[in-house]
XYZ file of C-alpha atoms in Angstrom:
542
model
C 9.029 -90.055 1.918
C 9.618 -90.935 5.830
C 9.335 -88.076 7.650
C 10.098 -87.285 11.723
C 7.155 -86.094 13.238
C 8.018 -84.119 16.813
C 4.659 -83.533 18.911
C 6.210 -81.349 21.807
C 4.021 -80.910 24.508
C 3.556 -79.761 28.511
C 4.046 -83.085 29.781
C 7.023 -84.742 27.392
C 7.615 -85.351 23.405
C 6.060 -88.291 20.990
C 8.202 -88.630 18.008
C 6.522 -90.107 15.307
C 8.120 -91.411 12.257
C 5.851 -91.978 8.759
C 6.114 -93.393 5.914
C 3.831 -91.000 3.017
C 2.339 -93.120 -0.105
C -1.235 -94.002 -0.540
C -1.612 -93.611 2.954
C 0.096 -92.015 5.974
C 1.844 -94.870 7.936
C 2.995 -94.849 10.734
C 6.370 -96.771 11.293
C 7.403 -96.260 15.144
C 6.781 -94.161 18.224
C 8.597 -93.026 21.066
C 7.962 -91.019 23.922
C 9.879 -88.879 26.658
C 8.591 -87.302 29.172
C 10.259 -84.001 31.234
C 8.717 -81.586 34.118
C 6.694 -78.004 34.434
C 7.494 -76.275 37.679
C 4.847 -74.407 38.486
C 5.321 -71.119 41.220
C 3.168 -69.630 44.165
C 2.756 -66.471 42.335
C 1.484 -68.125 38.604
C 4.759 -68.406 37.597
C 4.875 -72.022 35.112
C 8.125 -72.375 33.291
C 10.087 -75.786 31.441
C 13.883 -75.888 30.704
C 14.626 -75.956 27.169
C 17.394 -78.151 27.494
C 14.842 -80.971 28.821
C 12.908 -80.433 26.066
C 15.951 -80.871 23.588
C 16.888 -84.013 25.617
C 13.664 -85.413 25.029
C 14.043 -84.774 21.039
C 17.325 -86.788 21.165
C 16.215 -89.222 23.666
C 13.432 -90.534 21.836
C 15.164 -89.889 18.118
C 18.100 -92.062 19.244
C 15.429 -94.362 20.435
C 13.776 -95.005 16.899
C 17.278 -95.097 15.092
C 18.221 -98.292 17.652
C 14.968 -100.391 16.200
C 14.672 -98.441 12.803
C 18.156 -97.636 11.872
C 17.430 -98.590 8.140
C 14.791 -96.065 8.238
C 16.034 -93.361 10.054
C 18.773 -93.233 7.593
C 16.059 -92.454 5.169
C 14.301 -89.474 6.700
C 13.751 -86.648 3.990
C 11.761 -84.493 6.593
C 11.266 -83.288 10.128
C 8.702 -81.097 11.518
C 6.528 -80.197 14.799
C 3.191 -79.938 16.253
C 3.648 -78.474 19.687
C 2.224 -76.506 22.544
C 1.969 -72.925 21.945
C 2.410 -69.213 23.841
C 5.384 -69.933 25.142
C 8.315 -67.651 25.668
C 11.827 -68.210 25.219
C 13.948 -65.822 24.961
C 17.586 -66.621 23.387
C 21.022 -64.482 22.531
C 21.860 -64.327 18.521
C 23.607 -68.053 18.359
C 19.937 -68.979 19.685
C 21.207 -70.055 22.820
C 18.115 -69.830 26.136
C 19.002 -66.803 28.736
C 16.643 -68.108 31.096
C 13.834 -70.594 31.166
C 10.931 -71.233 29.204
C 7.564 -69.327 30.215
C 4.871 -71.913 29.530
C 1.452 -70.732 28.264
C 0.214 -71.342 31.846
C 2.247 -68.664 33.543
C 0.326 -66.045 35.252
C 2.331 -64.032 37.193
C 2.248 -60.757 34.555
C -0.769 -59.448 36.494
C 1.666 -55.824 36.821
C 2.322 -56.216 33.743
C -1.018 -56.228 31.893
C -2.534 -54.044 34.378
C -0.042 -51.087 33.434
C -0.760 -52.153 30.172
C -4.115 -52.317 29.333
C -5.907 -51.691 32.338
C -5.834 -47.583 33.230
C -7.115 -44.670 31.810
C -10.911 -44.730 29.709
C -11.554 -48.392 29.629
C -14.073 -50.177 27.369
C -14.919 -54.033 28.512
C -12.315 -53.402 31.541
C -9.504 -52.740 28.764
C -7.861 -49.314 27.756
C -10.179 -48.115 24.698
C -7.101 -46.826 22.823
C -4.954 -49.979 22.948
C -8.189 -52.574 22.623
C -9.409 -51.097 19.572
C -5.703 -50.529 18.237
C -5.465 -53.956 19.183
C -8.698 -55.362 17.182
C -8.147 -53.177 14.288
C -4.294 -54.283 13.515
C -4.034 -57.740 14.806
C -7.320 -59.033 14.969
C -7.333 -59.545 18.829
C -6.083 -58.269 21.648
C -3.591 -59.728 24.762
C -6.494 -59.628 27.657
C -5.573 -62.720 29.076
C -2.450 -62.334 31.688
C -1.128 -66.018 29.908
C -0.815 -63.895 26.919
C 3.031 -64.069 25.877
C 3.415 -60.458 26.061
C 3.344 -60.233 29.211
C 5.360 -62.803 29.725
C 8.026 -60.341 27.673
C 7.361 -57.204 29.474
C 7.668 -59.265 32.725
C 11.357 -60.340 31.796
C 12.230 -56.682 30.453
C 10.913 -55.254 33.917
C 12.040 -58.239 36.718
C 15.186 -59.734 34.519
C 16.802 -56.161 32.643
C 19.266 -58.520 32.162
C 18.421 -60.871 30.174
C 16.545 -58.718 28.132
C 19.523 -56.440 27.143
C 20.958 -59.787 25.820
C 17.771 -60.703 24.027
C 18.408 -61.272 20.520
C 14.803 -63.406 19.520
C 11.870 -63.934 20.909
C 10.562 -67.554 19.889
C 8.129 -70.208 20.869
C 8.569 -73.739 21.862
C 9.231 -75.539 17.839
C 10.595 -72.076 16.717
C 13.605 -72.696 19.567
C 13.629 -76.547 18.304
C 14.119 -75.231 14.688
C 16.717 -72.649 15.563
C 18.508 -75.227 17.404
C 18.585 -77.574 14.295
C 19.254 -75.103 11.364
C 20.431 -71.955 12.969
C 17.746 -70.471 11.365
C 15.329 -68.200 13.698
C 11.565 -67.643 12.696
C 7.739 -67.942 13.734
C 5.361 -70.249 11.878
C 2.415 -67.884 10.937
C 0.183 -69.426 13.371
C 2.622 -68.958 16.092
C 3.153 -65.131 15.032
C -0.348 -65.075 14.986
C -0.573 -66.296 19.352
C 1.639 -63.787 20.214
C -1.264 -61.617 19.089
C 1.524 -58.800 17.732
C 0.865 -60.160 13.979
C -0.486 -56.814 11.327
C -3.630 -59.261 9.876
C -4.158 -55.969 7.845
C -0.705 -56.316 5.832
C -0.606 -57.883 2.616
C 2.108 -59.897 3.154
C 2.662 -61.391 6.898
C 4.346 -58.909 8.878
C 4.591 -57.430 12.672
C 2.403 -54.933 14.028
C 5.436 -52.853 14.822
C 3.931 -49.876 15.821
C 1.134 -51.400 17.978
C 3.925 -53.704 19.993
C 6.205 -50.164 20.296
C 2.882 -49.229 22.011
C 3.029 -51.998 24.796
C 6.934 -51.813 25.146
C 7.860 -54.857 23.143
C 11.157 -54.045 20.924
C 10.141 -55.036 17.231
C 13.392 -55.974 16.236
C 13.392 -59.220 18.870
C 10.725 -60.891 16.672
C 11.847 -63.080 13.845
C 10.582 -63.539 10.257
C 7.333 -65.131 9.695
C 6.480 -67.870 7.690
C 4.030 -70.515 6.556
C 3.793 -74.000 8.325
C 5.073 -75.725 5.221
C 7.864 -73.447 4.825
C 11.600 -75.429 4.521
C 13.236 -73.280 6.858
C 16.500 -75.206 6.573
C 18.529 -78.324 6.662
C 20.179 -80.046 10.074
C 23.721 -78.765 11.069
C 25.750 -81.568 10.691
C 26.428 -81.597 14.505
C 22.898 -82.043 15.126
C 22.707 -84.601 12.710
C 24.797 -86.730 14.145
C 23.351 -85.992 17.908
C 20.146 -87.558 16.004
C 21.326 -90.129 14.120
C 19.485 -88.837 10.563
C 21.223 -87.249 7.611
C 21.997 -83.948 7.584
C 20.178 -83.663 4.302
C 16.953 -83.719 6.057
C 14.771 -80.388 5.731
C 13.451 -79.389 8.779
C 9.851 -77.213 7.794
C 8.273 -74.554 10.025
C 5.389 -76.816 11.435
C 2.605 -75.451 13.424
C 1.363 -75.090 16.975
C -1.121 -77.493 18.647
C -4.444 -74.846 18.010
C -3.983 -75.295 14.489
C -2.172 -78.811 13.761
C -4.768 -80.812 15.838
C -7.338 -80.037 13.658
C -5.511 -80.780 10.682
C -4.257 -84.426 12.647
C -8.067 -85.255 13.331
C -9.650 -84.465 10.152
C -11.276 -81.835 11.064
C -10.200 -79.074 8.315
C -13.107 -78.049 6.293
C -14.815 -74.753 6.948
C -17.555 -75.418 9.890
C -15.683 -78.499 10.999
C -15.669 -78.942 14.539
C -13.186 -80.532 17.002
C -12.801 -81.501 20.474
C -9.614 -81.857 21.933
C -8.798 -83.576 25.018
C -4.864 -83.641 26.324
C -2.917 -81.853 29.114
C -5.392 -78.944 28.129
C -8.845 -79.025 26.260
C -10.123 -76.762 23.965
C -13.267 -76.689 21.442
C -12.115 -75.790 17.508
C -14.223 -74.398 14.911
C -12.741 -73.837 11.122
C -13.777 -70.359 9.439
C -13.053 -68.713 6.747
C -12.679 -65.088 8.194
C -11.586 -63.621 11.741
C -13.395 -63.198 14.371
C -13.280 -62.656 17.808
C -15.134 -62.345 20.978
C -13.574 -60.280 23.840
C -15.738 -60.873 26.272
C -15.394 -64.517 26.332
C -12.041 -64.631 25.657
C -12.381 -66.384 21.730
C -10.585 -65.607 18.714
C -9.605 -67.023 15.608
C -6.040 -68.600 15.264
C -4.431 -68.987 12.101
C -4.602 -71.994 10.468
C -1.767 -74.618 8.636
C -3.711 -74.223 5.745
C -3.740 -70.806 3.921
C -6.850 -68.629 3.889
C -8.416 -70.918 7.052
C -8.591 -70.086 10.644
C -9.597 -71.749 13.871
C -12.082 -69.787 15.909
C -10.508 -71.395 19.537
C -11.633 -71.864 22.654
C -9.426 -73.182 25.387
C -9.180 -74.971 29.024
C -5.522 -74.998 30.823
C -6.113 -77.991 32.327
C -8.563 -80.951 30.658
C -6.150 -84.165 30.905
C -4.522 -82.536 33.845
C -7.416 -82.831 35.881
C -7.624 -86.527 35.979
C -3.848 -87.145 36.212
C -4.703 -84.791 39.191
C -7.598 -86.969 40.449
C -5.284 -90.258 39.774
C -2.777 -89.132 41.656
C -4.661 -87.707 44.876
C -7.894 -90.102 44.653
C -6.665 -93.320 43.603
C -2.808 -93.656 44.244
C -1.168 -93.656 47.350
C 2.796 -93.901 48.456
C 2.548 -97.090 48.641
C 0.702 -98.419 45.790
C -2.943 -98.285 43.727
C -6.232 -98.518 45.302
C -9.392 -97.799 44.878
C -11.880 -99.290 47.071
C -10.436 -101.456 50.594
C -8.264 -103.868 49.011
C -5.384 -103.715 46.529
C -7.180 -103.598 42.770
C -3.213 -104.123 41.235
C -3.676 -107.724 42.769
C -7.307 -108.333 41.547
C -7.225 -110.453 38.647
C -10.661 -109.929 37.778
C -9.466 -106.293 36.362
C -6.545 -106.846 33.668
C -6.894 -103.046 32.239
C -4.411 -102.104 30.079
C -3.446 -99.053 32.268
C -4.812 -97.826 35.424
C -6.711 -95.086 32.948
C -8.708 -97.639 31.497
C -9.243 -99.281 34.802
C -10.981 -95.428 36.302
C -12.566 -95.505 32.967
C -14.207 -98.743 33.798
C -14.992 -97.750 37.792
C -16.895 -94.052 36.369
C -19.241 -96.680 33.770
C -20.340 -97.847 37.127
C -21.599 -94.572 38.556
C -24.918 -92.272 37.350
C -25.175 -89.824 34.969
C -24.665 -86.878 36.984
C -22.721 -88.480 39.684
C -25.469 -88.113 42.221
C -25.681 -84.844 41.878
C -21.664 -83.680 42.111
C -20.338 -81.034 40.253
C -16.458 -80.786 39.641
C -15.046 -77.438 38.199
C -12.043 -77.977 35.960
C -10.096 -74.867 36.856
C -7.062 -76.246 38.571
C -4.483 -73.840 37.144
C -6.854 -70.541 36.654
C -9.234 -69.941 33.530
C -9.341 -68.566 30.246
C -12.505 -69.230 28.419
C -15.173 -68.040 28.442
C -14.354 -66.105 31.746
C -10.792 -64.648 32.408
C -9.711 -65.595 35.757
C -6.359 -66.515 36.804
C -7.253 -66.878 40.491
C -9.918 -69.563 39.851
C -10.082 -72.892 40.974
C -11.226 -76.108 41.010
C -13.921 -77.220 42.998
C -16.038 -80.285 44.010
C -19.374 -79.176 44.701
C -22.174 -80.585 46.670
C -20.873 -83.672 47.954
C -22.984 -85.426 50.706
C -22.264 -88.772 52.941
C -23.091 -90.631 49.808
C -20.510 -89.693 48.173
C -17.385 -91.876 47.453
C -14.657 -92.322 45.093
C -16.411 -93.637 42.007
C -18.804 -90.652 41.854
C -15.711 -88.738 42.371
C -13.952 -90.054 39.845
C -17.040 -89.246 37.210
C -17.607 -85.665 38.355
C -14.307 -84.520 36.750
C -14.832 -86.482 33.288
C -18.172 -84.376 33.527
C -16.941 -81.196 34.699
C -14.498 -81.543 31.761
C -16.793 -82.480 29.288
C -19.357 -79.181 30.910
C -17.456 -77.372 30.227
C -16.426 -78.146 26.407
C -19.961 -77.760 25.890
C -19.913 -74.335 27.435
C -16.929 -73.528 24.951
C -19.231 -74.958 22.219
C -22.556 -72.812 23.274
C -20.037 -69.159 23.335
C -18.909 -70.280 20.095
C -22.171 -70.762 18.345
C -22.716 -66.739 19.286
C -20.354 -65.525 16.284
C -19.903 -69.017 14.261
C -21.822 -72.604 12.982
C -20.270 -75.335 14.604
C -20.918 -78.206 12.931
C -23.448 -80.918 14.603
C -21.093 -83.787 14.859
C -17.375 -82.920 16.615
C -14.235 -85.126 16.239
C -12.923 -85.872 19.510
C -9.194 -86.852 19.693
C -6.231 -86.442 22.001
C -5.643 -88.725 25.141
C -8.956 -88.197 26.491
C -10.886 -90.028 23.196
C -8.672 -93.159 23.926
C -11.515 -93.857 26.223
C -14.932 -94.849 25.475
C -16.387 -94.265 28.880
C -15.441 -90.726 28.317
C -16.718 -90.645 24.519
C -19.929 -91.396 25.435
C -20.243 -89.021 28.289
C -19.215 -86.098 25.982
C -21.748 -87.518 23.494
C -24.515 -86.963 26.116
C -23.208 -83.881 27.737
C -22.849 -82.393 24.197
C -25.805 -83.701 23.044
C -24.790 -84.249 19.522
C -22.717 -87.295 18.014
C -19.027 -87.644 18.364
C -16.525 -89.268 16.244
C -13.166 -90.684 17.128
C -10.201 -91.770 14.804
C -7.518 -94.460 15.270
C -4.653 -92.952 17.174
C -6.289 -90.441 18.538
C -3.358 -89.093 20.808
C -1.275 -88.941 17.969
C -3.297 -86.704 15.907
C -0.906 -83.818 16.551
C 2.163 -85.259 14.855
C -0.305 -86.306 11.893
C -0.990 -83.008 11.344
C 2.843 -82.051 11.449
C 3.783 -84.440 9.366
C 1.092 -83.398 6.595
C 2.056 -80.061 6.886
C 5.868 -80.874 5.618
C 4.688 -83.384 2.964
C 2.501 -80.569 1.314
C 5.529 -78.529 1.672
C 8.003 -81.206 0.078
C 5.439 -81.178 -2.644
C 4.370 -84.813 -1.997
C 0.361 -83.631 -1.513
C -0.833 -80.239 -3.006
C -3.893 -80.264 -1.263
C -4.078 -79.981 2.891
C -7.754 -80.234 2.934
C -7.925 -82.918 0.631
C -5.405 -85.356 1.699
C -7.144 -84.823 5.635
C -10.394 -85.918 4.174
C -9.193 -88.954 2.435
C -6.547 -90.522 5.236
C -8.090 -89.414 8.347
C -11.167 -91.444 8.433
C -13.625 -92.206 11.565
C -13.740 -95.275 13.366
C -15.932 -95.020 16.011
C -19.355 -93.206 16.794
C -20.927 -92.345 19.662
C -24.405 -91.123 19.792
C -26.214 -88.582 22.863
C -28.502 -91.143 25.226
C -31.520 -88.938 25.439
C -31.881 -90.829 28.762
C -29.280 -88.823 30.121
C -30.346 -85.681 29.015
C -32.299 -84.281 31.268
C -29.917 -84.510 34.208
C -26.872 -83.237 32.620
C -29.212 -80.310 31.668
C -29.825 -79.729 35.303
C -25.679 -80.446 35.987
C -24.582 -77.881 33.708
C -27.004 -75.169 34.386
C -25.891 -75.132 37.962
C -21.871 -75.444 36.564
C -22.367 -72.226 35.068
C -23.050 -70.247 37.907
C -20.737 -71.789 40.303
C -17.795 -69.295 39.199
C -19.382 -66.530 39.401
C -21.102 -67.240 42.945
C -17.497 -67.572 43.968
C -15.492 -65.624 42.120
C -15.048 -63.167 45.497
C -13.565 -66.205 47.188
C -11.946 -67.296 44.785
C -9.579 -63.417 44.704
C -9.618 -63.310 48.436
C -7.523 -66.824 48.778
C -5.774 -66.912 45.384
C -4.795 -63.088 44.967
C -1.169 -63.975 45.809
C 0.536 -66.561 47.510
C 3.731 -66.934 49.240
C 6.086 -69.832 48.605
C 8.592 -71.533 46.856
C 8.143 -73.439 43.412
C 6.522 -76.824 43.023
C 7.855 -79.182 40.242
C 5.155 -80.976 38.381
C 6.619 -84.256 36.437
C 4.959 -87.510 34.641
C 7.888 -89.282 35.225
């Protein structure tokens, strides 16, 4: 069975196309790429039209070298990023632009919300244990997608009168193709509005009545291997693949990663390293943690959940430090002289250049500290006026040390994620570590050490997401029965990477000074990031 495999993320869309059988092969790749504009006041939002441009884009692309193939594809389905909002009119058509999970500017919003009257943890007792009671969780994070909705129905009336669905990211992909309008259960599940109490999956109607949100905008739910539907044949033809091919419900990033990495068994741990970062642990019940911002998403496979903890900006952070440290207007350097033009370094990409420029510098990077928190923070401190910060520099500092404080601040703070986690779960004692981040061993090894415990890599590790998609819809064309099963015997390791207990003791010292550096500026931090002025900035990888 060849199936399309569509991994939609912040930054652009890989479309994957595989071949099932004894193993999963893949048979071609392409990739598109499209821009977040990102506002003074929080605001981040994407135009679903780019996003659709990129699914055609790189689907024509495969058809031109694989047209035999293409011609042949039985399935499509999705892995992408999730807490979104899009909001669309009943033929499914966009009414304004996308909300991406990093937009902020609710703060009104959640503070009417949740934030007045008797208050437990900061939160409204009432609607916090309503909240944890019905749905498992509660929105105390102002990225939270419902306040993203009540932000529309208060500044855009509007377009909220012509509201018809509220969907994420794949679920307006899937309407698109089949005119069909749901939520994947582990999307339902991020909106934090889903009744984990009802037998069947099902709306907490009454709870998001209490918050404002009009029940009736939120589609049916449905598992990740559901066939929601086959391609109009206009769409079909935009793509270049039959219209007989079923397009299934997919899942979002939190819970197809895992599944993509081989990381699916109950105490399996992951680390995943992209435009964001976040720590995974599989369970086999909910749970959450308030206070740090953790809870349990619900997994592709039934009965399983991923206890999740998340950073907005992991991969971002050294595109950042790329861009601002080591590029220029005019061209690439990183020391006095042009390194483009120095034939002694013939890197594949400029990334594995850096990577090869950090090797160079200490453990510790004499004693600099970089905070990953370029875009706010979630976990395990909610803080949308956070920031990053490179701390303790001195006149021995240059570029390379730099360049190794952010892998480390990164990596810090994954093992902070891991240390909240181990409060309310076992995480297990060696992590998988995919996305574009493992592609590097520099940075392996450095998480190794940081982590202190062993890390595993697969092959491919930045397409792990549209593996997991495209397991999903083979267990749902009945080609594998088990999820758990077939993850165990295709996704294998191939690399290991072991702590250096030489480095130990410094990274100990690092990290127990990272730790307090938020809050011995979390004061600042309100006083200059409160609320800005300004237009919006557009952020592209183009």
């Amino acid at each position: 069975m060849l199936v399309l495999s569509y991994d939609v993320g912040t930054s652009g869309v890989k479309t994957c196309l595989y071949q099932s059988g004894e193993s999963l092969s893949l048979v071609a790749s392409a990739l598109d790429t499209y821009d977040l504009t990102i506002f003074p006041d929080g605001g981040a939002e994407q135009d679903p039209e780019e996003w659709w441009r990129a699914i055609v884009t790189t689907t024509q692309a495969l058809r031109e070298t694989h047209p035999q193939e293409l011609a042949q594809v039985a399935g499509i389905s999705f892995c992408s990023q999730m807490q979104g909002l899009v909001l669309v009119d009943a033929t499914g058509q966009h009414l304004r632009p996308a909300m991406s999970y990093l937009d902020q500017r609710a703060t009104k919003q959640k503070h009417d919300g949740l934030e007045t009257g008797f208050k437990i943890s900061g939160m409204n007792a009432k609607k916090l244990l309503s909240s944890l009671y019905r749905t498992s969780a509660v929105s105390a994070s102002v990225k939270d997608p419902m306040w993203k909705y009540l932000w529309v129905k208060e500044n855009e009336p509007e377009v909220m009168a012509r509201t018809r669905w509220w969907l994420d990211v794949k679920e307006y992909l899937i309407g698109r193709m089949t005119r069909r309008f749901i939520m994947s259960l582990d999307s339902a599940f991020a909106t934090l509005l889903l009744d984990v109490r009802a037998p069947q999956p099902a709306w907490a109607a009454r709870l998001a009545r209490s918050f404002g949100v009009n029940p009736a905008h939120l589609p049916p739910i449905v598992p990740s291997t559901e066939a929601v539907g086959t391609l109009r044949p206009e769409i079909a033809a935009e793509l270049g693949v039959p219209d007989t091919a079923v397009v299934y419900a997919g899942g979002g990033d939190a819970s197809l990663i895992g599944v993509g990495a081989g990381a699916c068994t109950v105490g399996a741990t992951h680390a995943y390293w992209g435009t964001s970062g976040w720590v995974s642990t599989v369970t086999d019940r909910r749970v959450v943690d308030t206070g740090a911002m953790i809870a349990t998403v619900d997994g592709a496979d039934c009965g399983k959940y991923n206890y999740f903890a998340e950073l907005e900006t992991a991969g971002k952070c050294f595109e950042w430090v790329r861009k601002h440290l080591a590029e220029d207007e005019i061209n690439v350097y990183l020391s006095h002289h042009d390194q483009t033009e120095d034939t002694e370094h013939q890197y594949r990409s400029l990334y594995d250049y850096l990577s090869k420029v950090i090797s160079c510098a200490k453990p510790g990077a004499d004693g600099v500290i970089f905070t990953p928190w370029l875009h706010g923070n979630r976990c395990p401190f909610e803080d949308a006026n956070a920031r990053a910060m490179f701390f303790n520099i001195s006149l021995e500092t240059g570029k390379t040390e730099l360049l190794r404080a952010v892998i480390e601040g990164v990596c810090f703070q994954l093992r902070w994620f891991l240390e909240t986690q181990e409060r309310k779960v076992n995480t297990s004692k060696t992590l998988r570590f995919v996305g574009g981040g493992a592609l590097s061993p520099v940075t392996c090894q450095i998480l190794a050490d940081i982590l202190g415990r062993q890390v595993e890599t697969v092959a491919s590790p930045q397409n792990v997401g549209s593996v997991g998609a495209a397991l999903v819809a083979l267990v749902g064309a009945g080609e594998i029965r088990d999820l758990t099963e077939a993850t165990s015997r295709l996704v294998k390791p191939n690399a290991t990477y072991r702590p250096n207990p030489a480095t130990r003791a410094v990274y100990d010292r690092q990290y127990a000074v990272f730790k307090t550096l938020y809050r011995n500026n979390r004061q600042a931090f309100t006083r200059l990031n409160a609320a800005k002025p300004g237009g919006a900035t557009r952020e592209t990888t183009k």
